[in-house]
mmCIF file of C-alpha atoms in Angstrom:
data_model
loop_
_atom_site.group_PDB
_atom_site.id
_atom_site.type_symbol
_atom_site.label_atom_id
_atom_site.label_comp_id
_atom_site.label_asym_id
_atom_site.label_seq_id
_atom_site.Cartn_x
_atom_site.Cartn_y
_atom_site.Cartn_z
ATOM 1 C CA ALA N 1 308.260 -130.499 10.912
ATOM 2 C CA LEU N 2 304.471 -130.583 10.686
ATOM 3 C CA SER N 3 302.212 -130.451 13.731
ATOM 4 C CA TYR N 4 298.963 -132.426 13.829
ATOM 5 C CA ASP N 5 297.054 -129.155 13.524
ATOM 6 C CA GLN N 6 299.004 -128.268 10.383
ATOM 7 C CA PHE N 7 298.508 -131.768 9.007
ATOM 8 C CA ILE N 8 294.749 -131.514 9.503
ATOM 9 C CA ALA N 9 294.748 -128.113 7.798
ATOM 10 C CA TRP N 10 296.652 -129.652 4.873
ATOM 11 C CA THR N 11 294.218 -132.550 4.470
ATOM 12 C CA LYS N 12 291.316 -130.085 4.665
ATOM 13 C CA ALA N 13 292.876 -127.974 1.902
ATOM 14 C CA LEU N 14 293.438 -131.095 -0.214
ATOM 15 C CA ALA N 15 289.810 -132.176 0.177
ATOM 16 C CA GLU N 16 288.434 -128.731 -0.622
ATOM 17 C CA GLY N 17 290.879 -128.116 -3.482
ATOM 18 C CA THR N 18 290.321 -131.432 -5.261
ATOM 19 C CA GLY N 19 286.662 -132.068 -4.517
ATOM 20 C CA GLY N 20 287.176 -135.029 -2.197
ATOM 21 C CA PRO N 21 289.325 -136.390 0.650
ATOM 22 C CA LYS N 22 292.857 -137.300 -0.401
ATOM 23 C CA PHE N 23 294.298 -138.607 2.872
ATOM 24 C CA GLY N 24 294.468 -142.371 3.288
ATOM 25 C CA PHE N 25 294.751 -144.289 6.536
ATOM 26 C CA PRO N 26 295.285 -148.083 6.903
ATOM 27 C CA ALA N 27 292.130 -148.756 8.932
ATOM 28 C CA GLY N 28 291.300 -152.100 7.295
ATOM 29 C CA PRO N 29 291.711 -155.553 8.861
ATOM 30 C CA ARG N 30 295.336 -155.794 7.643
ATOM 31 C CA GLY N 31 296.197 -152.177 8.420
ATOM 32 C CA LEU N 32 298.512 -150.964 11.175
ATOM 33 C CA LYS N 33 296.011 -148.532 12.667
ATOM 34 C CA HIS N 34 296.652 -149.743 16.222
ATOM 35 C CA ARG N 35 300.365 -148.940 15.886
ATOM 36 C CA PHE N 36 299.504 -145.391 14.822
ATOM 37 C CA PHE N 37 297.389 -144.816 17.914
ATOM 38 C CA GLN N 38 299.820 -146.585 20.290
ATOM 39 C CA GLY N 39 303.064 -145.152 18.967
ATOM 40 C CA PHE N 40 302.274 -141.902 17.197
ATOM 41 C CA LEU N 41 299.029 -140.091 17.983
ATOM 42 C CA LEU N 42 298.437 -140.772 21.692
ATOM 43 C CA PRO N 43 302.046 -140.325 22.882
ATOM 44 C CA SER N 44 302.266 -137.067 20.903
ATOM 45 C CA TYR N 45 299.449 -135.661 23.051
ATOM 46 C CA THR N 46 299.911 -137.527 26.347
ATOM 47 C CA GLY N 47 303.586 -138.528 26.491
ATOM 48 C CA SER N 48 302.252 -141.988 27.325
ATOM 49 C CA THR N 49 300.911 -145.215 25.856
ATOM 50 C CA VAL N 50 299.298 -146.764 28.929
ATOM 51 C CA THR N 51 299.278 -144.605 32.072
ATOM 52 C CA GLU N 52 297.543 -141.575 30.514
ATOM 53 C CA PHE N 53 295.177 -143.631 28.328
ATOM 54 C CA ARG N 54 292.044 -141.911 29.694
ATOM 55 C CA SER N 55 293.573 -138.488 30.420
ATOM 56 C CA ALA N 56 292.197 -135.136 29.286
ATOM 57 C CA GLU N 57 295.098 -134.998 26.838
ATOM 58 C CA ALA N 58 294.033 -138.353 25.376
ATOM 59 C CA GLU N 59 290.559 -136.948 24.910
ATOM 60 C CA VAL N 60 292.073 -134.071 22.928
ATOM 61 C CA ALA N 61 294.063 -136.531 20.795
ATOM 62 C CA TRP N 62 290.993 -138.570 19.838
ATOM 63 C CA ASN N 63 289.051 -135.419 19.017
ATOM 64 C CA LYS N 64 291.937 -134.324 16.792
ATOM 65 C CA PHE N 65 291.792 -137.646 14.984
ATOM 66 C CA LYS N 66 288.062 -137.171 14.502
ATOM 67 C CA GLU N 67 288.900 -133.855 12.806
ATOM 68 C CA LEU N 68 291.415 -135.632 10.577
ATOM 69 C CA TRP N 69 288.929 -138.400 9.785
ATOM 70 C CA ALA N 70 286.589 -135.807 8.266
ATOM 71 C CA TYR N 71 289.178 -135.337 5.493
ATOM 72 C CA THR N 72 290.121 -139.030 5.194
ATOM 73 C CA ASN N 73 289.006 -141.174 2.274
ATOM 74 C CA PRO N 74 286.045 -143.172 3.670
ATOM 75 C CA ALA N 75 287.331 -146.270 1.868
ATOM 76 C CA SER N 76 290.173 -146.265 4.428
ATOM 77 C CA THR N 77 288.220 -148.774 6.533
ATOM 78 C CA GLY N 78 289.236 -151.336 3.922
ATOM 79 C CA TYR N 79 292.845 -150.216 3.361
ATOM 80 C CA GLY N 80 295.816 -152.404 4.314
ATOM 81 C CA PHE N 81 299.123 -151.506 2.635
ATOM 82 C CA MET N 82 298.921 -147.850 1.594
ATOM 83 C CA GLN N 83 301.309 -148.193 -1.370
ATOM 84 C CA GLU N 84 298.419 -149.575 -3.419
ATOM 85 C CA GLN N 85 296.170 -146.527 -2.978
ATOM 86 C CA LEU N 86 299.085 -144.129 -3.537
ATOM 87 C CA LEU N 87 299.925 -145.791 -6.851
ATOM 88 C CA THR N 88 296.315 -145.658 -8.059
ATOM 89 C CA GLU N 89 296.085 -142.032 -6.818
ATOM 90 C CA GLU N 90 293.033 -142.947 -4.782
ATOM 91 C CA VAL N 91 294.873 -141.039 -2.061
ATOM 92 C CA TRP N 92 297.676 -138.497 -2.305
ATOM 93 C CA VAL N 93 298.896 -138.530 1.304
ATOM 94 C CA ALA N 94 299.081 -141.572 3.582
ATOM 95 C CA PHE N 95 300.442 -142.882 6.863
ATOM 96 C CA ASP N 96 302.033 -146.335 6.969
ATOM 97 C CA HIS N 97 305.031 -148.488 7.861
ATOM 98 C CA VAL N 98 308.067 -147.815 5.637
ATOM 99 C CA ALA N 99 307.917 -151.360 4.252
ATOM 100 C CA ARG N 100 304.255 -150.945 3.288
ATOM 101 C CA ILE N 101 304.770 -147.916 1.055
ATOM 102 C CA ALA N 102 307.991 -149.115 -0.593
ATOM 103 C CA ASP N 103 306.397 -150.087 -3.916
ATOM 104 C CA ALA N 104 305.050 -146.575 -4.434
ATOM 105 C CA PHE N 105 308.537 -145.063 -4.154
ATOM 106 C CA ASN N 106 310.181 -147.817 -6.194
ATOM 107 C CA GLN N 107 307.671 -147.688 -9.055
ATOM 108 C CA ARG N 108 307.291 -143.891 -9.202
ATOM 109 C CA PRO N 109 310.266 -142.373 -7.367
ATOM 110 C CA ASP N 110 309.720 -138.881 -8.767
ATOM 111 C CA ASP N 111 306.070 -138.679 -7.693
ATOM 112 C CA PHE N 112 306.276 -139.222 -3.931
ATOM 113 C CA VAL N 113 308.070 -137.715 -0.949
ATOM 114 C CA ALA N 114 308.462 -139.191 2.541
ATOM 115 C CA PHE N 115 308.232 -136.980 5.622
ATOM 116 C CA PRO N 116 308.287 -137.449 9.414
ATOM 117 C CA ALA N 117 305.199 -138.087 11.492
ATOM 118 C CA PRO N 118 303.460 -134.942 12.792
ATOM 119 C CA ALA N 119 304.054 -133.622 16.301
ATOM 120 C CA GLY N 120 301.654 -132.930 19.160
ATOM 121 C CA PRO N 121 302.036 -130.943 22.388
ATOM 122 C CA LYS N 122 304.274 -133.621 23.993
ATOM 123 C CA GLY N 123 306.543 -134.135 20.986
ATOM 124 C CA ARG N 124 306.944 -135.923 17.655
ATOM 125 C CA ALA N 125 306.107 -139.472 18.723
ATOM 126 C CA PHE N 126 307.054 -142.429 16.557
ATOM 127 C CA MET N 127 307.439 -146.179 17.053
ATOM 128 C CA PRO N 128 310.935 -147.630 16.564
ATOM 129 C CA VAL N 129 311.055 -151.416 16.472
ATOM 130 C CA LEU N 130 313.954 -152.831 18.475
ATOM 131 C CA ALA N 131 314.744 -156.466 17.683
ATOM 132 C CA GLY N 132 317.042 -158.539 19.862
ATOM 133 C CA ILE N 133 318.909 -161.789 19.255
ATOM 134 C CA ALA N 134 319.719 -164.093 22.163
ATOM 135 C CA VAL N 135 321.403 -167.468 22.627
ATOM 136 C CA PRO N 136 319.722 -169.804 25.151
ATOM 137 C CA THR N 137 321.958 -171.276 27.843
ATOM 138 C CA THR N 138 320.815 -174.693 26.602
ATOM 139 C CA ALA N 139 322.046 -174.079 23.026
ATOM 140 C CA PRO N 140 323.800 -177.268 21.759
ATOM 141 C CA ASP N 141 326.505 -175.252 19.977
ATOM 142 C CA LYS N 142 326.981 -171.879 21.594
ATOM 143 C CA ALA N 143 329.953 -170.952 19.408
ATOM 144 C CA GLN N 144 328.011 -171.498 16.177
ATOM 145 C CA ALA N 145 325.031 -169.579 17.566
ATOM 146 C CA LEU N 146 327.233 -166.610 18.441
ATOM 147 C CA ALA N 147 328.798 -166.823 14.979
ATOM 148 C CA LEU N 148 325.316 -166.439 13.473
ATOM 149 C CA VAL N 149 324.678 -163.367 15.641
ATOM 150 C CA ALA N 150 327.993 -161.879 14.497
ATOM 151 C CA PHE N 151 327.070 -162.589 10.873
ATOM 152 C CA MET N 152 323.660 -160.893 11.256
ATOM 153 C CA LEU N 153 325.379 -157.778 12.615
ATOM 154 C CA LYS N 154 327.856 -157.423 9.754
ATOM 155 C CA PRO N 155 327.312 -154.227 7.724
ATOM 156 C CA GLU N 156 326.893 -156.196 4.489
ATOM 157 C CA THR N 157 324.235 -158.434 6.089
ATOM 158 C CA GLN N 158 322.388 -155.426 7.452
ATOM 159 C CA ILE N 159 322.418 -153.792 4.001
ATOM 160 C CA ALA N 160 321.161 -157.020 2.386
ATOM 161 C CA THR N 161 318.332 -157.097 4.937
ATOM 162 C CA LEU N 162 317.488 -153.493 4.133
ATOM 163 C CA ARG N 163 317.347 -154.199 0.399
ATOM 164 C CA ALA N 164 315.082 -157.201 0.914
ATOM 165 C CA THR N 165 312.711 -155.896 3.576
ATOM 166 C CA ASN N 166 313.065 -152.093 3.982
ATOM 167 C CA PHE N 167 314.063 -152.740 7.616
ATOM 168 C CA PHE N 168 316.903 -150.361 8.420
ATOM 169 C CA PRO N 169 320.301 -151.294 9.928
ATOM 170 C CA VAL N 170 320.646 -151.473 13.700
ATOM 171 C CA ILE N 171 324.336 -150.591 13.491
ATOM 172 C CA ALA N 172 326.126 -147.572 12.071
ATOM 173 C CA THR N 173 326.865 -148.330 8.441
ATOM 174 C CA ASP N 174 327.292 -146.385 5.227
ATOM 175 C CA MET N 175 324.442 -146.597 2.739
ATOM 176 C CA PRO N 176 325.496 -147.724 -0.753
ATOM 177 C CA ALA N 177 324.687 -145.279 -3.533
ATOM 178 C CA ASP N 178 322.602 -147.841 -5.433
ATOM 179 C CA MET N 179 319.910 -148.378 -2.792
ATOM 180 C CA PRO N 180 316.279 -148.539 -4.039
ATOM 181 C CA PRO N 181 314.350 -145.226 -4.166
ATOM 182 C CA SER N 182 312.143 -146.356 -1.279
ATOM 183 C CA VAL N 183 315.170 -146.754 0.974
ATOM 184 C CA ARG N 184 316.642 -143.393 0.016
ATOM 185 C CA ALA N 185 313.339 -141.588 0.614
ATOM 186 C CA SER N 186 312.544 -143.369 3.864
ATOM 187 C CA ALA N 187 316.085 -143.002 5.225
ATOM 188 C CA ALA N 188 315.957 -139.217 4.906
ATOM 189 C CA ALA N 189 312.543 -139.014 6.587
ATOM 190 C CA ILE N 190 313.539 -141.394 9.377
ATOM 191 C CA ALA N 191 316.746 -139.457 10.034
ATOM 192 C CA ALA N 192 314.779 -136.203 10.240
ATOM 193 C CA MET N 193 312.185 -137.740 12.545
ATOM 194 C CA THR N 194 314.518 -139.565 14.925
ATOM 195 C CA GLY N 195 316.943 -136.647 15.032
ATOM 196 C CA ALA N 196 314.298 -133.957 15.602
ATOM 197 C CA ALA N 197 314.576 -131.826 18.736
ATOM 198 C CA ASP N 198 311.081 -132.948 19.750
ATOM 199 C CA ALA N 199 311.574 -136.650 18.893
ATOM 200 C CA LEU N 200 309.615 -138.927 21.244
ATOM 201 C CA PRO N 201 310.237 -142.673 20.741
ATOM 202 C CA ALA N 202 307.302 -144.845 21.829
ATOM 203 C CA LEU N 203 308.328 -148.481 21.949
ATOM 204 C CA LEU N 204 306.293 -151.475 20.839
ATOM 205 C CA PRO N 205 304.194 -153.033 23.618
ATOM 206 C CA MET N 206 306.339 -155.430 25.644
ATOM 207 C CA GLY N 207 306.026 -157.803 28.562
ATOM 208 C CA LEU N 208 302.504 -158.822 27.582
ATOM 209 C CA GLY N 209 303.280 -162.400 26.574
ATOM 210 C CA ASP N 210 300.400 -163.857 24.592
ATOM 211 C CA LYS N 211 298.180 -160.871 25.403
ATOM 212 C CA GLY N 212 299.723 -158.456 22.886
ATOM 213 C CA GLY N 213 296.783 -158.920 20.534
ATOM 214 C CA GLN N 214 294.330 -158.064 23.301
ATOM 215 C CA PHE N 215 296.306 -154.906 24.061
ATOM 216 C CA SER N 216 296.157 -153.757 20.429
ATOM 217 C CA GLN N 217 292.461 -154.662 20.226
ATOM 218 C CA ILE N 218 291.718 -152.114 22.967
ATOM 219 C CA TYR N 219 293.127 -149.372 20.748
ATOM 220 C CA THR N 220 291.253 -150.687 17.719
ATOM 221 C CA ASP N 221 288.002 -150.871 19.692
ATOM 222 C CA THR N 222 288.539 -147.332 20.973
ATOM 223 C CA PHE N 223 289.040 -146.071 17.408
ATOM 224 C CA GLU N 224 285.958 -147.865 16.100
ATOM 225 C CA ARG N 225 283.742 -146.690 18.952
ATOM 226 C CA ILE N 226 284.856 -143.050 18.870
ATOM 227 C CA VAL N 227 285.603 -142.392 15.215
ATOM 228 C CA LEU N 228 283.453 -144.855 13.273
ATOM 229 C CA ASN N 229 280.464 -145.137 15.635
ATOM 230 C CA GLY N 230 280.473 -141.602 17.027
ATOM 231 C CA GLN N 231 280.338 -142.569 20.700
ATOM 232 C CA PRO N 232 281.327 -139.924 23.313
ATOM 233 C CA VAL N 233 285.107 -139.769 23.716
ATOM 234 C CA ARG N 234 285.126 -139.450 27.513
ATOM 235 C CA ALA N 235 282.751 -142.368 28.098
ATOM 236 C CA VAL N 236 284.661 -144.637 25.706
ATOM 237 C CA LEU N 237 288.037 -143.815 27.288
ATOM 238 C CA ASP N 238 286.699 -144.495 30.761
ATOM 239 C CA GLU N 239 285.299 -147.876 29.731
ATOM 240 C CA GLU N 240 288.271 -149.000 27.657
ATOM 241 C CA ALA N 241 290.689 -147.834 30.376
ATOM 242 C CA ALA N 242 289.074 -150.316 32.739
ATOM 243 C CA VAL N 243 289.697 -153.094 30.213
ATOM 244 C CA LEU N 244 293.293 -151.934 29.726
ATOM 245 C CA ARG N 245 293.910 -151.762 33.492
ATOM 246 C CA ALA N 246 292.660 -155.320 33.983
ATOM 247 C CA LEU N 247 294.835 -156.551 31.108
ATOM 248 C CA MET N 248 298.012 -154.932 32.457
ATOM 249 C CA ILE N 249 297.362 -156.471 35.887
ATOM 250 C CA GLU N 250 296.629 -159.905 34.426
ATOM 251 C CA ALA N 251 299.785 -159.795 32.298
ATOM 252 C CA ASN N 252 301.793 -158.244 35.159
ATOM 253 C CA ALA N 253 303.446 -156.095 32.488
ATOM 254 C CA PRO N 254 305.579 -153.161 33.668
ATOM 255 C CA CYS N 255 305.596 -149.871 31.762
ATOM 256 C CA TRP N 256 307.703 -149.256 28.668
ATOM 257 C CA ALA N 257 308.832 -145.978 27.093
ATOM 258 C CA PRO N 258 307.557 -143.327 26.909
ATOM 259 C CA ASP N 259 305.734 -144.245 30.145
ATOM 260 C CA ALA N 260 307.825 -144.015 33.311
ATOM 261 C CA ALA N 261 309.199 -147.274 34.701
ATOM 262 C CA SER N 262 306.830 -149.015 37.114
ATOM 263 C CA ASP N 263 307.248 -151.417 40.012
ATOM 264 C CA GLY N 264 304.698 -154.016 38.991
ATOM 265 C CA PRO N 265 301.967 -153.691 36.330
ATOM 266 C CA CYS N 266 301.934 -150.444 34.363
ATOM 267 C CA PRO N 267 299.235 -148.301 35.995
ATOM 268 C CA VAL N 268 296.294 -146.790 34.114
ATOM 269 C CA LYS N 269 295.243 -143.594 35.869
#
């Protein structure tokens, strides 16, 4: 049940107690940094992914991340999957997707612990990934297609998927006792996070069509300008908000949670 303030205090203590920064963040080309900003940090401070992009609360969030960056291993700009740096002990604490830290838990199950994402003033934001399966009306064999859907939703198929990918079941099912250490550790942390009183799900960007990459690039550009290049937070948010607003209008993409539903393109205040 950490807050971002407590998390920053922890990383500061780690840096001062060990002689160097021990927090790792996947800020490299293959890292999921944009998902952290979209689904965790910004919603925790603004309760929004799009509408409050340039709000005063967003300014606070980016300044908080600048504080955290002071205690982040500078090599993070090259990090992708954080399991590698955890195993080499280049970092001791890291943020990443459950599937991208699995090897650390599986290789050294007694050396690592998983815990929920920190919380901000608006709640403990996190990004659940909801995947849907549909059958087109033009399917040549609708019955066989529906049979495949039914097979994918069987408990045993969901467990097999979990074993292979660390992607958790979308249906209620009992976990076998022989699951890998990474699954056991992640399952407990995910249950604590999603079941927390201040849980704030922030969905993946949707309705953007082929412009999803451009949407994520706005968050990446904002991070690089503010945190890596030291540009003023307010000026950067104002400029990037204009880019985001134009993109939402061009894509005609309505809002998704945690933003309130919109009639037409999701507004950027």
